[in-house]
Coordinates of C-alpha atoms in Angstrom, one line a residue:
Chain V
M1 CA -100.4 -109.8 -234.4
D2 CA -100.7 -109.8 -238.2
N3 CA -99.7 -113.2 -239.5
F4 CA -97.4 -111.6 -242.1
V5 CA -95.4 -109.8 -239.4
M6 CA -95.2 -112.9 -237.3
Y7 CA -93.8 -115.0 -240.2
L8 CA -91.4 -112.1 -241.0
I9 CA -90.0 -112.1 -237.5
V10 CA -89.6 -115.9 -237.5
M11 CA -87.9 -115.8 -240.9
V12 CA -85.5 -113.0 -239.9
Y13 CA -84.7 -115.2 -236.9
F14 CA -84.0 -118.2 -239.1
L15 CA -81.9 -116.1 -241.5
A16 CA -79.9 -114.8 -238.6
L17 CA -79.2 -118.4 -237.5
A18 CA -78.2 -119.3 -241.0
F19 CA -75.8 -116.4 -241.2
L20 CA -74.2 -117.3 -237.8
G21 CA -73.9 -120.9 -238.9
Y22 CA -72.2 -119.7 -242.1
L23 CA -69.9 -117.6 -240.0
G24 CA -69.0 -120.6 -237.9
Y25 CA -68.4 -122.6 -241.1
K26 CA -66.0 -120.0 -242.6
K27 CA -64.0 -119.9 -239.4
T28 CA -63.8 -123.7 -239.0
N29 CA -60.6 -125.2 -240.5
D30 CA -59.8 -128.3 -238.4
S31 CA -61.1 -130.6 -235.8
K32 CA -60.0 -128.3 -232.9
D33 CA -62.1 -125.5 -234.4
F34 CA -65.0 -127.9 -234.8
L35 CA -64.8 -129.3 -231.3
I36 CA -63.8 -126.3 -229.1
G37 CA -64.0 -123.3 -231.4
G38 CA -60.2 -123.3 -231.7
G39 CA -60.0 -122.5 -227.9
E40 CA -60.2 -118.8 -228.7
M41 CA -63.9 -117.9 -228.2
N42 CA -65.0 -114.6 -226.8
P43 CA -65.8 -114.9 -223.1
I44 CA -69.2 -113.2 -223.3
V45 CA -70.2 -115.5 -226.2
M46 CA -69.0 -118.5 -224.1
A47 CA -70.9 -117.4 -221.0
L48 CA -74.1 -116.7 -223.0
S49 CA -73.7 -120.1 -224.8
Y50 CA -73.2 -121.8 -221.5
G51 CA -76.3 -120.2 -220.1
A52 CA -78.4 -120.9 -223.2
T53 CA -77.3 -124.6 -223.3
F54 CA -78.1 -124.9 -219.6
I55 CA -81.6 -123.5 -220.0
S56 CA -83.8 -125.7 -222.2
A57 CA -87.5 -125.2 -223.1
S58 CA -88.4 -127.6 -220.3
A59 CA -86.6 -125.3 -217.8
I60 CA -88.8 -122.4 -218.9
V61 CA -92.1 -124.1 -219.6
G62 CA -91.8 -127.3 -217.4
F63 CA -90.2 -125.8 -214.3
G64 CA -92.2 -122.6 -214.7
G65 CA -95.3 -124.9 -214.4
V66 CA -93.7 -126.6 -211.4
A67 CA -93.3 -123.1 -209.8
A68 CA -97.0 -122.5 -210.5
T69 CA -97.8 -125.8 -208.7
F70 CA -95.2 -126.1 -205.9
G71 CA -94.6 -122.4 -205.4
M72 CA -91.5 -120.3 -204.8
G73 CA -89.5 -123.2 -203.2
I74 CA -88.2 -124.0 -206.8
Q75 CA -86.2 -120.8 -206.6
W76 CA -83.6 -122.8 -204.8
L77 CA -83.0 -124.5 -208.1
M78 CA -82.4 -121.0 -209.7
F79 CA -80.0 -120.2 -206.9
L80 CA -78.1 -123.6 -207.3
N81 CA -78.1 -123.0 -211.1
M82 CA -76.3 -119.7 -210.5
F83 CA -74.1 -120.7 -207.5
V84 CA -73.2 -124.3 -208.4
G85 CA -73.9 -124.0 -212.2
V86 CA -71.9 -120.8 -212.7
V87 CA -69.9 -119.7 -209.7
V88 CA -68.7 -123.1 -208.6
A89 CA -68.6 -124.5 -212.1
F90 CA -66.5 -121.7 -213.6
I91 CA -64.2 -121.0 -210.6
I92 CA -63.7 -124.3 -208.9
F93 CA -64.1 -126.6 -212.0
G94 CA -63.7 -124.4 -215.0
R95 CA -60.4 -122.8 -214.3
P96 CA -58.4 -126.1 -213.6
T97 CA -60.3 -127.8 -216.4
R98 CA -59.2 -125.3 -218.9
R99 CA -55.6 -125.4 -217.8
L100 CA -55.5 -129.2 -217.7
G101 CA -57.4 -129.4 -221.0
V102 CA -54.7 -127.3 -222.7
K103 CA -52.0 -129.4 -221.1
L104 CA -53.6 -132.7 -222.2
K105 CA -54.6 -131.2 -225.6
S106 CA -58.2 -132.3 -224.9
S107 CA -61.1 -131.2 -227.2
T108 CA -63.9 -133.3 -225.6
F109 CA -65.0 -134.3 -222.1
A110 CA -64.3 -138.0 -222.8
Q111 CA -60.9 -137.2 -224.1
F112 CA -60.2 -135.0 -221.1
L113 CA -60.9 -137.8 -218.7
G114 CA -59.4 -140.5 -220.9
S115 CA -56.2 -138.5 -221.3
F116 CA -55.9 -137.6 -217.6
Y117 CA -56.3 -141.2 -216.5
N118 CA -54.2 -142.3 -219.4
S119 CA -57.0 -144.8 -220.3
D120 CA -58.7 -145.4 -223.7
K121 CA -61.1 -147.6 -221.8
I122 CA -62.3 -144.6 -219.7
R123 CA -62.5 -142.4 -222.9
V124 CA -64.6 -144.9 -224.7
F125 CA -66.8 -145.6 -221.7
V126 CA -67.6 -141.9 -221.2
A127 CA -68.2 -141.4 -225.0
A128 CA -70.4 -144.5 -225.1
V129 CA -72.5 -143.4 -222.1
I130 CA -73.0 -140.0 -223.9
F131 CA -73.8 -141.6 -227.2
I132 CA -76.2 -144.2 -225.7
F133 CA -78.1 -142.1 -223.2
M134 CA -78.0 -138.6 -224.8
P135 CA -80.2 -139.3 -227.9
L136 CA -83.2 -139.9 -225.7
Y137 CA -82.6 -136.8 -223.7
A138 CA -82.1 -134.9 -227.0
A139 CA -85.3 -136.3 -228.3
A140 CA -87.1 -134.8 -225.3
V141 CA -85.7 -131.4 -226.1
L142 CA -86.4 -131.8 -229.8
R143 CA -90.0 -132.7 -229.0
G144 CA -90.4 -129.5 -227.0
G145 CA -89.0 -127.4 -229.9
V146 CA -91.3 -129.2 -232.4
F147 CA -94.4 -128.5 -230.3
C148 CA -93.4 -124.8 -230.2
M149 CA -92.9 -124.7 -233.9
Q150 CA -96.3 -126.3 -234.4
E151 CA -97.8 -123.5 -232.3
V152 CA -96.0 -120.7 -234.3
F153 CA -96.7 -122.0 -237.9
G154 CA -99.8 -124.1 -237.3
I155 CA -98.2 -127.0 -239.2
D156 CA -98.4 -130.7 -238.4
F157 CA -96.0 -132.5 -236.1
D158 CA -94.1 -134.5 -238.7
L159 CA -93.4 -131.4 -240.9
A160 CA -92.5 -129.3 -237.9
L161 CA -90.1 -132.1 -236.7
L162 CA -88.5 -132.2 -240.2
V163 CA -88.0 -128.5 -240.5
F164 CA -86.8 -128.0 -236.9
T165 CA -84.3 -130.9 -237.3
I166 CA -82.9 -129.6 -240.6
I167 CA -82.4 -126.1 -239.3
V168 CA -80.5 -127.2 -236.2
A169 CA -78.6 -129.9 -238.1
S170 CA -77.4 -127.4 -240.8
Y171 CA -75.7 -125.0 -238.4
V172 CA -74.2 -127.7 -236.2
I173 CA -72.8 -129.7 -239.1
A174 CA -71.5 -126.7 -241.0
G175 CA -70.5 -124.4 -238.2
G176 CA -69.3 -126.9 -235.5
M177 CA -68.7 -125.4 -232.1
K178 CA -68.3 -121.9 -233.5
G179 CA -71.7 -122.1 -235.3
V180 CA -73.3 -123.5 -232.1
M181 CA -71.9 -120.9 -229.8
Y182 CA -72.6 -117.9 -232.1
T183 CA -76.3 -119.0 -232.5
D184 CA -76.4 -119.8 -228.7
A185 CA -75.4 -116.3 -227.9
L186 CA -78.1 -114.8 -230.1
Q187 CA -80.7 -117.2 -228.6
A188 CA -79.5 -116.2 -225.1
V189 CA -80.1 -112.6 -225.8
I190 CA -83.6 -113.3 -227.1
M191 CA -84.4 -115.3 -224.0
F192 CA -83.0 -112.6 -221.7
V193 CA -84.9 -109.8 -223.3
C194 CA -88.1 -111.8 -223.4
M195 CA -87.9 -112.7 -219.7
A196 CA -87.3 -109.1 -218.8
F197 CA -90.5 -108.1 -220.7
I198 CA -92.4 -110.8 -219.0
L199 CA -91.4 -109.6 -215.5
F200 CA -92.5 -106.1 -216.4
G201 CA -95.8 -107.3 -218.0
V202 CA -96.8 -109.5 -215.1
Y203 CA -96.3 -106.8 -212.5
K204 CA -98.2 -104.4 -214.7
A205 CA -101.1 -106.9 -215.0
L206 CA -101.1 -107.5 -211.2
G207 CA -101.1 -103.8 -210.5
M208 CA -98.8 -104.2 -207.5
G209 CA -95.1 -104.2 -206.5
F210 CA -92.8 -107.0 -205.5
S211 CA -93.4 -107.3 -201.8
E212 CA -97.1 -106.4 -202.1
A213 CA -97.7 -109.3 -204.7
N214 CA -95.8 -111.7 -202.4
Q215 CA -97.9 -110.8 -199.5
A216 CA -101.1 -111.2 -201.5
L217 CA -99.9 -114.6 -202.7
E218 CA -99.0 -115.6 -199.1
A219 CA -102.6 -114.7 -198.1
M220 CA -103.8 -117.3 -200.6
K221 CA -102.3 -120.3 -198.7
D222 CA -105.8 -121.5 -197.7
K223 CA -106.6 -121.9 -201.4
V224 CA -104.1 -124.8 -201.7
P225 CA -106.1 -127.9 -202.9
E226 CA -106.5 -130.6 -200.3
K227 CA -104.8 -133.1 -202.6
L228 CA -101.7 -131.0 -202.7
A229 CA -101.9 -130.0 -199.0
A230 CA -102.0 -133.7 -198.1
V231 CA -98.6 -134.3 -199.7
G232 CA -96.9 -131.3 -198.0
H233 CA -97.9 -128.1 -199.9
Q234 CA -98.1 -125.2 -197.5
G235 CA -98.7 -122.3 -199.9
W236 CA -96.9 -120.7 -202.8
T237 CA -94.6 -118.6 -200.7
A238 CA -93.6 -121.4 -198.3
M239 CA -91.4 -124.5 -198.6
P240 CA -93.3 -127.8 -198.5
R241 CA -93.7 -129.5 -195.1
W242 CA -90.4 -130.9 -193.9
G243 CA -90.1 -134.6 -194.8
S244 CA -93.3 -134.7 -196.8
Q245 CA -93.6 -136.4 -200.2
Q246 CA -93.5 -133.0 -201.9
W247 CA -90.5 -131.9 -199.9
Y248 CA -88.5 -134.9 -201.1
T249 CA -89.5 -134.5 -204.7
L250 CA -88.7 -130.8 -204.7
V251 CA -85.5 -131.0 -202.8
T252 CA -84.0 -134.3 -204.0
S253 CA -85.2 -134.4 -207.6
F254 CA -85.7 -130.8 -208.7
I255 CA -83.2 -129.0 -206.6
M256 CA -80.3 -131.4 -205.8
G257 CA -80.8 -133.6 -208.9
V258 CA -80.6 -130.9 -211.4
G259 CA -78.5 -128.5 -209.3
I260 CA -75.7 -131.0 -208.8
G261 CA -76.2 -132.8 -212.1
C262 CA -75.2 -129.7 -214.0
L263 CA -71.6 -129.9 -212.8
A264 CA -70.6 -132.8 -215.0
Q265 CA -72.7 -132.3 -218.1
P266 CA -70.3 -132.9 -221.0
Q267 CA -71.9 -130.3 -223.2
L268 CA -71.3 -127.7 -220.5
V269 CA -67.9 -128.8 -219.3
V270 CA -66.5 -128.6 -222.9
R271 CA -67.3 -124.8 -223.0
F272 CA -64.5 -124.3 -220.5
L273 CA -62.1 -125.5 -223.1
T274 CA -63.3 -122.9 -225.7
V275 CA -61.6 -119.9 -224.1
S276 CA -57.9 -119.0 -224.1
S277 CA -57.3 -117.9 -220.5
T278 CA -58.5 -118.1 -216.9
K279 CA -59.2 -114.3 -217.2
K280 CA -61.9 -115.1 -219.8
L281 CA -63.6 -117.6 -217.5
N282 CA -63.6 -114.9 -214.7
Q283 CA -65.3 -112.5 -217.1
G284 CA -67.9 -115.2 -217.9
V285 CA -69.0 -115.6 -214.3
V286 CA -70.8 -112.3 -214.1
V287 CA -72.5 -112.7 -217.5
G288 CA -73.6 -116.3 -216.6
C289 CA -75.0 -115.3 -213.2
V290 CA -77.0 -112.3 -214.5
F291 CA -78.3 -114.3 -217.4
L292 CA -79.6 -117.1 -215.1
L293 CA -81.1 -114.7 -212.6
V294 CA -83.1 -113.0 -215.2
T295 CA -84.1 -116.1 -217.3
V296 CA -84.7 -118.8 -214.7
G297 CA -85.5 -116.5 -211.8
V298 CA -88.1 -114.6 -213.6
I299 CA -90.0 -117.5 -215.0
Y300 CA -90.1 -119.3 -211.6
H301 CA -91.2 -116.2 -209.9
V302 CA -94.0 -115.4 -212.3
G303 CA -94.9 -119.0 -212.4
A304 CA -95.8 -118.8 -208.7
L305 CA -97.4 -115.4 -209.2
S306 CA -99.7 -116.9 -211.9
N307 CA -101.8 -118.2 -209.0
L308 CA -102.4 -114.7 -207.8
Y309 CA -103.3 -113.4 -211.3
F310 CA -105.7 -116.2 -212.0
F311 CA -107.3 -115.9 -208.6
Q312 CA -107.8 -112.2 -209.0
N313 CA -109.3 -112.5 -212.5
D314 CA -111.0 -116.0 -212.6
G315 CA -111.3 -116.9 -208.9
K316 CA -109.2 -120.1 -209.5
I317 CA -105.6 -121.1 -208.9
S318 CA -103.3 -122.0 -211.8
V319 CA -103.6 -125.8 -211.6
A320 CA -107.4 -125.4 -211.6
M321 CA -107.2 -123.1 -214.7
V322 CA -104.8 -125.4 -216.6
E323 CA -104.6 -129.0 -215.5
A324 CA -101.4 -129.9 -217.4
T325 CA -98.4 -128.4 -215.6
D326 CA -96.5 -127.8 -218.9
K327 CA -99.3 -125.7 -220.3
I328 CA -99.6 -123.2 -217.4
I329 CA -96.9 -120.9 -218.5
P330 CA -97.9 -120.6 -222.2
Y331 CA -101.5 -120.0 -221.1
F332 CA -100.5 -117.5 -218.5
I333 CA -98.3 -115.6 -221.0
D334 CA -101.2 -115.6 -223.5
R335 CA -103.5 -114.1 -220.8
V336 CA -101.1 -111.5 -219.3
M337 CA -99.0 -110.3 -222.2
P338 CA -100.0 -108.3 -225.3
S339 CA -100.9 -110.5 -228.3
W340 CA -97.8 -109.5 -230.3
F341 CA -95.6 -110.8 -227.5
V342 CA -96.9 -114.3 -227.8
T343 CA -94.9 -114.8 -231.0
I344 CA -91.8 -113.4 -229.3
F345 CA -92.3 -115.8 -226.4
M346 CA -92.6 -118.7 -228.8
L347 CA -89.3 -117.5 -230.4
C348 CA -87.8 -117.5 -226.8
I349 CA -89.0 -121.1 -226.3
L350 CA -87.7 -122.1 -229.7
S351 CA -84.3 -120.5 -228.9
A352 CA -84.2 -122.3 -225.6
S353 CA -84.8 -125.6 -227.4
M354 CA -82.4 -125.0 -230.2
S355 CA -79.5 -123.9 -228.1
T356 CA -79.8 -126.9 -225.8
L357 CA -80.3 -129.3 -228.8
S358 CA -77.4 -128.0 -230.8
A359 CA -75.1 -128.5 -227.9
Q360 CA -76.4 -132.0 -227.4
F361 CA -76.0 -132.9 -231.1
H362 CA -72.4 -131.5 -231.0
T363 CA -71.6 -133.4 -227.9
M364 CA -72.9 -136.7 -229.2
A365 CA -71.1 -136.2 -232.5
A366 CA -67.8 -135.4 -230.6
A367 CA -68.3 -138.6 -228.6
A368 CA -68.8 -140.7 -231.7
G369 CA -66.5 -139.0 -234.2
A370 CA -63.7 -137.7 -232.0
D371 CA -63.6 -140.2 -229.1
I372 CA -64.8 -143.6 -230.3
Y373 CA -63.4 -143.2 -233.8
G374 CA -60.4 -141.4 -232.4
V375 CA -59.5 -144.4 -230.2
F376 CA -60.2 -146.7 -233.2
A377 CA -58.0 -144.6 -235.5
G378 CA -55.1 -144.7 -233.0
N379 CA -51.9 -143.2 -234.5
D380 CA -52.8 -144.0 -238.1
E381 CA -52.2 -140.6 -239.8
A382 CA -54.6 -141.3 -242.7
K383 CA -57.4 -142.2 -240.4
R384 CA -56.7 -139.2 -238.1
N385 CA -57.0 -136.8 -241.0
K386 CA -60.6 -137.9 -241.4
T387 CA -61.5 -136.9 -237.8
T388 CA -63.4 -133.7 -238.8
L389 CA -65.3 -135.6 -241.4
M390 CA -66.1 -138.4 -239.0
I391 CA -67.4 -135.8 -236.4
R392 CA -69.6 -134.3 -239.0
L393 CA -70.9 -137.8 -239.8
G394 CA -71.4 -138.3 -236.1
V395 CA -73.6 -135.2 -236.0
L396 CA -75.7 -136.6 -238.8
V397 CA -76.0 -140.0 -237.1
S398 CA -76.9 -138.5 -233.7
I399 CA -79.4 -136.2 -235.3
L400 CA -80.9 -139.1 -237.2
I401 CA -81.2 -141.2 -234.0
S402 CA -82.9 -138.4 -232.1
F403 CA -85.2 -137.7 -235.1
I404 CA -86.3 -141.3 -235.3
I405 CA -87.0 -141.5 -231.6
C406 CA -89.0 -138.3 -231.7
F407 CA -90.8 -139.5 -234.9
V408 CA -91.6 -142.9 -233.4
L409 CA -92.9 -141.4 -230.2
G410 CA -95.1 -139.1 -232.3
E411 CA -97.2 -136.2 -231.4
K412 CA -99.9 -137.7 -229.2
S413 CA -97.7 -140.2 -227.3
D414 CA -97.3 -139.3 -223.7
S415 CA -94.6 -141.9 -223.3
P416 CA -92.8 -141.5 -219.9
I417 CA -89.6 -142.4 -221.7
I418 CA -88.8 -138.8 -222.3
A419 CA -89.0 -137.8 -218.6
I420 CA -87.1 -141.0 -217.7
S421 CA -84.3 -140.3 -220.2
T422 CA -83.8 -136.8 -218.8
S423 CA -83.6 -138.1 -215.2
L424 CA -81.4 -140.9 -216.3
F425 CA -78.9 -138.7 -218.2
M426 CA -78.8 -136.1 -215.3
G427 CA -78.4 -138.9 -212.8
I428 CA -75.6 -140.6 -214.8
C429 CA -73.7 -137.4 -215.4
A430 CA -73.6 -136.6 -211.7
S431 CA -73.1 -140.1 -210.4
S432 CA -70.8 -141.6 -213.0
F433 CA -68.8 -138.6 -214.3
L434 CA -68.7 -136.1 -211.4
P435 CA -66.5 -138.0 -208.9
A436 CA -63.9 -139.0 -211.6
Y437 CA -64.0 -135.4 -213.0
F438 CA -63.6 -133.7 -209.6
C439 CA -60.8 -136.1 -208.5
A440 CA -58.9 -135.5 -211.8
L441 CA -58.8 -131.8 -210.9
Y442 CA -58.2 -132.0 -207.1
W443 CA -57.0 -135.4 -205.8
K444 CA -53.5 -136.6 -206.6
K445 CA -54.0 -140.1 -205.2
V446 CA -56.8 -141.0 -207.7
T447 CA -56.1 -143.9 -209.9
K448 CA -57.7 -144.9 -213.2
Q449 CA -59.0 -148.1 -211.6
G450 CA -60.8 -146.0 -209.0
A451 CA -62.2 -143.7 -211.6
Y452 CA -63.3 -146.6 -213.9
A453 CA -64.9 -148.4 -210.9
S454 CA -66.8 -145.3 -209.7
M455 CA -68.1 -144.7 -213.3
W456 CA -69.6 -148.2 -213.4
V457 CA -71.0 -147.9 -209.9
G458 CA -72.7 -144.6 -210.9
V459 CA -74.3 -146.0 -214.0
V460 CA -75.4 -149.3 -212.6
V461 CA -76.8 -147.9 -209.3
T462 CA -78.6 -145.1 -211.1
I463 CA -80.2 -147.6 -213.5
L464 CA -81.1 -150.1 -210.8
L465 CA -82.7 -147.4 -208.6
L466 CA -84.7 -146.0 -211.6
L467 CA -85.9 -149.5 -212.4
F468 CA -86.8 -150.8 -208.9
I469 CA -86.9 -148.1 -206.3
H470 CA -87.8 -144.6 -207.5
A471 CA -91.6 -144.6 -207.9
K472 CA -91.9 -142.2 -210.8
E473 CA -89.7 -144.1 -213.3
A474 CA -90.1 -147.6 -211.8
T475 CA -93.9 -147.4 -212.1
A476 CA -93.8 -146.1 -215.6
L477 CA -91.2 -148.6 -216.9
G478 CA -93.0 -151.6 -215.2
V479 CA -89.9 -153.8 -215.1
C480 CA -90.2 -154.2 -211.3
K481 CA -93.9 -155.0 -211.6
S482 CA -93.3 -157.7 -214.2
L483 CA -90.5 -159.3 -212.2
F484 CA -91.7 -158.9 -208.6
G485 CA -95.4 -158.1 -208.9
T486 CA -95.0 -154.7 -207.2
D487 CA -94.3 -151.2 -208.7
V488 CA -91.3 -150.5 -206.4
L489 CA -89.3 -152.8 -204.1
I490 CA -89.4 -150.5 -201.1
T491 CA -92.9 -149.2 -200.4
D492 CA -92.5 -148.1 -196.8
G493 CA -91.4 -144.6 -195.9
M494 CA -90.2 -141.9 -198.4
M495 CA -87.5 -144.0 -200.1
R496 CA -89.5 -144.2 -203.3
F497 CA -89.7 -140.4 -203.6
I498 CA -86.0 -139.8 -203.1
D499 CA -84.1 -139.1 -206.3
P500 CA -81.5 -141.9 -207.3
I501 CA -78.8 -139.3 -207.4
M502 CA -78.9 -139.1 -203.6
F503 CA -77.7 -142.7 -203.3
A504 CA -75.8 -143.3 -206.6
F505 CA -73.6 -140.2 -206.2
P506 CA -72.3 -140.9 -202.7
L507 CA -71.7 -144.6 -203.6
S508 CA -69.7 -143.5 -206.6
C509 CA -67.7 -141.1 -204.5
I510 CA -67.0 -143.8 -201.9
T511 CA -66.0 -146.2 -204.7
I512 CA -63.4 -143.9 -206.2
V513 CA -61.8 -143.2 -202.8
V514 CA -61.7 -146.8 -201.7
V515 CA -60.6 -148.3 -205.0
S516 CA -58.0 -145.5 -205.6
L517 CA -56.5 -146.1 -202.1
M518 CA -56.5 -149.9 -202.7
T519 CA -54.6 -149.4 -206.0
K520 CA -52.5 -146.4 -204.8
N521 CA -49.3 -147.9 -206.1
K522 CA -50.7 -147.5 -209.6
A523 CA -51.4 -143.8 -209.0
V524 CA -48.7 -143.0 -211.5
D525 CA -51.2 -144.1 -214.2
A526 CA -53.2 -140.9 -213.7
K527 CA -51.3 -137.9 -215.0
Chain N
M1 CA -88.6 -110.0 -195.8
F2 CA -89.7 -109.2 -199.4
G3 CA -93.3 -109.7 -198.2
I4 CA -92.6 -113.4 -197.5
S5 CA -92.7 -114.8 -194.0
D6 CA -91.1 -118.3 -194.6
P7 CA -87.3 -118.0 -194.2
G8 CA -86.9 -121.0 -196.5
I9 CA -88.2 -118.7 -199.3
W10 CA -86.9 -115.2 -198.5
L11 CA -83.5 -116.6 -197.8
V12 CA -83.2 -117.9 -201.4
Y13 CA -84.1 -114.5 -202.8
L14 CA -81.6 -112.9 -200.5
L15 CA -78.9 -115.4 -201.4
S16 CA -79.6 -115.0 -205.1
I17 CA -79.2 -111.2 -204.9
L18 CA -75.9 -111.7 -202.9
C19 CA -74.7 -114.3 -205.5
V20 CA -75.2 -111.9 -208.4
A21 CA -73.7 -109.0 -206.4
G22 CA -70.7 -111.2 -205.6
S23 CA -70.3 -112.3 -209.2
I24 CA -70.3 -108.6 -210.3
V25 CA -67.6 -107.7 -207.7
F26 CA -65.6 -110.8 -208.8
G27 CA -66.0 -109.9 -212.4
I28 CA -64.9 -106.4 -212.0
K29 CA -61.9 -107.4 -209.8
Y30 CA -60.6 -110.1 -212.1
W31 CA -61.8 -108.7 -215.4
N32 CA -58.4 -108.0 -216.7
K33 CA -56.3 -110.0 -214.2
E34 CA -54.2 -112.8 -215.7
D35 CA -53.9 -116.0 -213.6
D36 CA -50.2 -116.8 -212.9
K37 CA -51.0 -120.5 -213.1
D38 CA -51.8 -120.1 -216.8
N39 CA -48.2 -119.4 -217.5
Q40 CA -46.8 -122.1 -215.2
D41 CA -47.4 -125.0 -217.6

């Protein structure tokens, strides 16, 4: 594609974002507008925003690469994204959350839990966990977007980081939740159209239909490298061998970890508070499901099929063509799709990064400005009037922290802290927030002591398991090695490959039940 | 099914299709239906 046309497309995209950010700014008058879009957002915009926030660049490029390596088993993640992340989340969690949120006058996730349990301690704890652990996770997403911007404009890392941060910061600070959701909706449409094109392009390149391509890929199972076969790989159209290392990684980390972790992500939960009725959440279910099927489902499917394409054309499988998992999808798109589409695909990745990042910045800002400052301000009217300003300042601070982390890590650093922070945040959301959140909606005997104890258990157990048991993070961090002279404390069996969420989440659930029953005479404390 | 012999894989494709079909039916059925619980509080 001509460079001029490419720059023109990207500029039009940025102008559209600026316009939508401005639209959000014009419609934002108070802190309720800034935090939950006044609670009057369009259901289709809400569902698209939910989907776009859900799907980051790493879901497309990273997990697409995982599909190319592990095969179609990763489609269980797509199914859980749809079934748990949309159907269960909207119907089982979203509807009571919205009703209770209105009753409790909540505008953030921390405020929701804090108000329900009638505890500022819980509100500050949730906000602090978000504000401490989310910047690292946001830095990971920011880095993905910056790499994409480098590819499009051919500029250096520091400049791309600065430009990318300023663009996202301006529409989050100015437009608040409305600006974030309007831009998310545009980005979701770009992602959806792009993935539909990719599906069409890949089948055209393969020259065969759905079942025929699957059969051809299945016939390639003897091409699985010995190294992968030894850890359980049985072909790209088969699940890994039951109980193998690869099975545990795929099922506990990728499928259960991310699949369950999504239910208590503060940046997703808060979207339920942005619509005015249950009817609008019901309307969002269909939009969310179709969006996830097309975006995530397509990229995982074509990720696995990339092996067939490369084998047909180069005589090699994907991991032999491109060693780095994260680079398989961009390389595959470059090979299969027309040259003009590569810019569009980059725009899609940029959209995925921006939509996730803007929601993260907004959530961190809400935690700092509305929750921590809100508790500090108490009933002081003068201080309360400054809430919107403090939230905007919170956006600035959270952006600055993520920017500094990303800048310090730099372009060439392959620091494991990014991957670790993502696992940590997902794990903590599921283990620390989910039991207290679910019980707030459905268990009348829950007490604030039970909720508070389960939150601490979730955080502490997740951190301990990441430091001393789960091989991927424990080895990278080296704390266990320096204290005990070994990478992980338990080396026998598959324990070191099982995601921390599988232990921390049940322990947190047991804690909330046991402590709540022990303190049942104080149940009146929870509303 | 779908050219795939492992039930662990074709099942997930089948469930995904059913999930989307179910969400469409749910969406159509409740598109304009108010929830009584919304007015209770």
